[in-house]
Coordinates of C-alpha atoms in Angstrom, one line a residue:
M8 CA 49.4 97.6 77.1
R9 CA 51.8 95.2 75.4
T10 CA 55.2 95.2 77.1
G11 CA 57.1 93.6 74.2
T12 CA 56.9 91.9 70.9
T13 CA 56.9 88.2 70.3
A14 CA 60.5 88.5 69.0
D15 CA 61.5 90.2 72.2
R16 CA 60.1 87.4 74.3
S17 CA 61.9 84.8 72.2
L18 CA 65.2 86.6 72.7
A19 CA 64.6 86.7 76.4
V20 CA 63.9 82.9 76.5
L21 CA 67.1 82.2 74.5
A22 CA 69.2 84.4 76.8
G23 CA 67.8 82.6 79.8
A24 CA 68.7 79.2 78.3
L25 CA 72.2 80.3 77.5
A26 CA 72.6 81.6 81.0
L27 CA 71.6 78.3 82.5
A28 CA 74.0 76.4 80.2
G29 CA 76.8 78.7 81.4
L30 CA 75.9 77.9 85.0
A31 CA 76.0 74.2 84.3
T32 CA 79.4 74.5 82.7
G33 CA 80.8 76.6 85.5
C34 CA 79.7 74.1 88.1
G35 CA 81.5 71.3 86.4
I36 CA 78.4 69.5 85.2
R37 CA 78.9 67.7 81.9
T38 CA 75.9 67.8 79.7
T39 CA 77.0 64.8 77.7
T40 CA 79.2 61.7 78.4
V41 CA 81.3 60.2 75.7
P42 CA 83.1 56.9 76.6
V43 CA 86.8 56.9 75.7
D44 CA 88.6 53.6 75.2
A45 CA 92.3 54.2 76.0
G46 CA 93.3 50.6 75.4
A47 CA 95.3 48.4 77.7
A48 CA 98.0 49.9 79.9
P49 CA 101.5 49.5 78.4
S50 CA 103.3 46.6 80.0
R51 CA 106.9 46.7 81.2
V52 CA 109.0 43.6 80.6
P53 CA 111.4 43.1 83.5
C54 CA 113.8 40.6 81.7
E55 CA 114.7 39.2 85.1
V56 CA 113.9 36.1 87.0
S57 CA 114.6 36.1 90.8
E58 CA 116.8 33.6 92.4
G59 CA 113.8 32.2 94.2
N60 CA 112.4 31.1 90.8
L61 CA 115.4 29.1 89.6
T62 CA 114.1 27.0 86.8
T63 CA 114.6 23.2 86.9
Q64 CA 113.6 22.2 83.4
A65 CA 114.5 18.5 83.8
Q66 CA 115.8 17.3 87.1
P67 CA 117.6 19.2 89.9
G68 CA 121.3 19.3 89.1
V69 CA 124.2 21.7 88.4
A70 CA 123.4 25.4 88.3
V71 CA 124.1 26.8 84.8
R72 CA 123.5 30.0 82.9
V73 CA 121.9 30.0 79.5
Y74 CA 121.2 32.9 77.2
L75 CA 117.6 33.6 76.2
V76 CA 116.1 36.4 74.2
C77 CA 114.3 39.2 76.0
A78 CA 113.4 42.6 74.6
S79 CA 115.4 41.7 71.5
E80 CA 118.6 41.2 73.5
L81 CA 120.5 38.2 74.9
T82 CA 120.1 37.9 78.7
P83 CA 121.5 35.2 80.9
V84 CA 119.0 33.1 83.0
E85 CA 119.9 30.7 85.8
R86 CA 118.9 27.1 85.3
A87 CA 119.5 23.9 87.1
A88 CA 120.7 21.4 84.5
S89 CA 120.7 17.6 84.9
I90 CA 124.5 17.2 84.8
P91 CA 126.2 14.9 87.3
A92 CA 128.6 16.9 89.3
E93 CA 131.6 14.8 88.3
K94 CA 130.7 15.3 84.6
A95 CA 130.3 19.0 85.0
L96 CA 134.0 19.3 85.9
G97 CA 135.5 17.5 82.9
D98 CA 133.2 16.2 80.2
R99 CA 132.8 19.2 77.8
V100 CA 130.6 17.3 75.3
Q101 CA 128.1 16.2 78.0
V102 CA 128.0 19.7 79.5
A103 CA 127.5 21.2 76.1
Q104 CA 124.6 18.7 75.4
A105 CA 123.0 19.6 78.7
L106 CA 123.2 23.3 77.8
L107 CA 121.7 22.8 74.4
D108 CA 118.9 20.7 75.9
E109 CA 118.2 23.7 78.2
L110 CA 118.1 26.1 75.3
A111 CA 115.7 23.9 73.4
E112 CA 113.3 23.7 76.3
E113 CA 110.3 26.0 76.2
P114 CA 110.8 28.8 78.8
S115 CA 109.0 28.2 82.1
S116 CA 105.9 30.2 82.9
T117 CA 108.0 32.4 85.2
E118 CA 110.5 33.1 82.4
R119 CA 107.7 33.8 79.9
D120 CA 106.1 36.2 82.3
A121 CA 109.4 38.0 82.6
G122 CA 109.5 38.3 78.8
F123 CA 112.0 35.5 77.9
E124 CA 111.9 33.3 74.8
S125 CA 114.2 30.9 73.0
Y126 CA 114.8 30.6 69.3
V127 CA 116.7 27.3 69.6
R128 CA 114.6 24.3 68.4
G129 CA 115.4 20.6 69.0
P130 CA 116.4 18.0 68.4
L131 CA 119.9 19.4 68.6
T132 CA 122.8 17.1 69.5
V133 CA 126.5 17.7 69.9
S134 CA 129.5 15.4 69.6
G135 CA 133.2 15.9 70.0
A136 CA 135.9 16.7 67.5
R137 CA 136.5 14.3 64.7
A138 CA 139.7 13.5 62.9
G139 CA 141.4 16.6 61.6
D140 CA 139.2 19.0 63.6
P141 CA 140.9 21.8 65.7
L142 CA 141.3 20.9 69.3
G143 CA 138.1 21.4 71.3
T144 CA 135.7 21.4 68.3
L145 CA 132.1 20.6 69.0
R146 CA 130.1 19.1 66.2
L147 CA 126.4 19.8 66.0
N148 CA 123.9 17.6 64.1
R149 CA 122.9 20.7 62.2
Q150 CA 125.2 23.1 60.3
P151 CA 125.7 26.2 62.5
E152 CA 125.3 28.6 59.5
D153 CA 121.9 27.1 58.8
L154 CA 120.5 27.9 62.2
P155 CA 118.5 31.1 62.8
T156 CA 121.0 33.9 63.6
A157 CA 119.5 34.5 67.1
A158 CA 119.5 30.8 67.9
L159 CA 123.2 30.5 66.9
A160 CA 123.9 33.6 69.1
Q161 CA 122.1 31.9 72.1
I162 CA 124.1 28.7 71.5
V163 CA 127.5 30.4 71.1
C164 CA 127.1 32.7 74.1
T165 CA 125.8 29.9 76.3
L166 CA 128.6 27.4 75.3
I167 CA 131.3 30.0 75.8
E168 CA 130.2 30.8 79.3
G169 CA 129.2 27.3 80.4
A170 CA 131.5 24.8 78.6
A171 CA 134.9 25.9 79.8
T172 CA 136.0 27.8 76.7
D173 CA 138.7 30.5 76.3
G174 CA 136.4 33.2 75.0
S175 CA 135.4 31.4 71.8
V176 CA 133.8 28.2 70.8
V177 CA 134.7 26.1 67.7
L178 CA 131.6 24.6 66.1
G179 CA 131.1 22.4 63.1
G180 CA 128.2 20.6 61.5
P181 CA 127.5 17.0 60.3
G182 CA 128.9 17.7 56.8
A183 CA 132.5 17.9 55.5
Y184 CA 132.7 21.6 56.1
G185 CA 135.6 22.9 58.2
A186 CA 134.9 24.0 61.8
R187 CA 134.6 27.7 62.6
G188 CA 135.4 29.6 65.7
Y189 CA 132.7 31.9 67.1
R190 CA 132.8 34.7 69.7
C191 CA 130.2 36.3 71.8
D192 CA 130.8 40.0 72.3
D193 CA 128.7 42.9 73.6
E194 CA 127.3 43.6 70.2
T195 CA 126.1 40.0 69.9
K196 CA 124.3 40.3 73.2
R197 CA 122.7 43.7 72.3
D198 CA 121.6 42.5 68.8
P199 CA 121.5 38.7 68.4
E200 CA 120.1 39.1 64.9
S201 CA 123.4 40.5 63.7
A202 CA 126.1 38.3 62.2
L203 CA 128.3 36.7 64.9
P204 CA 132.0 37.4 64.9
T205 CA 134.0 34.4 63.7
T206 CA 137.6 33.3 63.7
G207 CA 137.7 30.7 61.0
P208 CA 137.5 28.3 59.2
L209 CA 140.2 27.0 61.4
P210 CA 143.2 24.8 60.3
S211 CA 142.8 21.1 61.1
A212 CA 144.6 19.6 64.0
S213 CA 147.9 18.0 63.0

């Protein structure tokens, strides 16, 4: 006696296969493995260099702070600039030159690892006021307005903090243009690509 048709037996086999598949799924067994490339883990830029990694870009000297760019903002970094101690106390032009030299240096490996970069490119030299300039003017070998905005922001904020200014710095270039006063405020530090606040052109010294 035949206990079932061919179709019945096929249905029974199919049901058994489905039951086994259900058991495999319930036991946490994956029937296929698909590799997934999630990419590199996102990095976090600290924008901070510890005091133990104080950078001496040239020779050990006077501790100074220069402003570099990190995470699209200006952040101060401690450096040891090659300024004789007696000069650091009184020679504004030499101090300003040492600060510009530090800004034009490539960030150290420690600074790069922390996310710092500089937009200032050399050669960049500075001299004192010339006849008719406002008192305290610093003249660059390049017109300040021709520098990249972020580079000028680095220079202005660094000179204001390190070259004994009263909250602004008066800069001119090699040409006949009048000197202009620049300030470094919180907005400049947050967005060094924005236009710097100015206080000039300034009247000539009498």
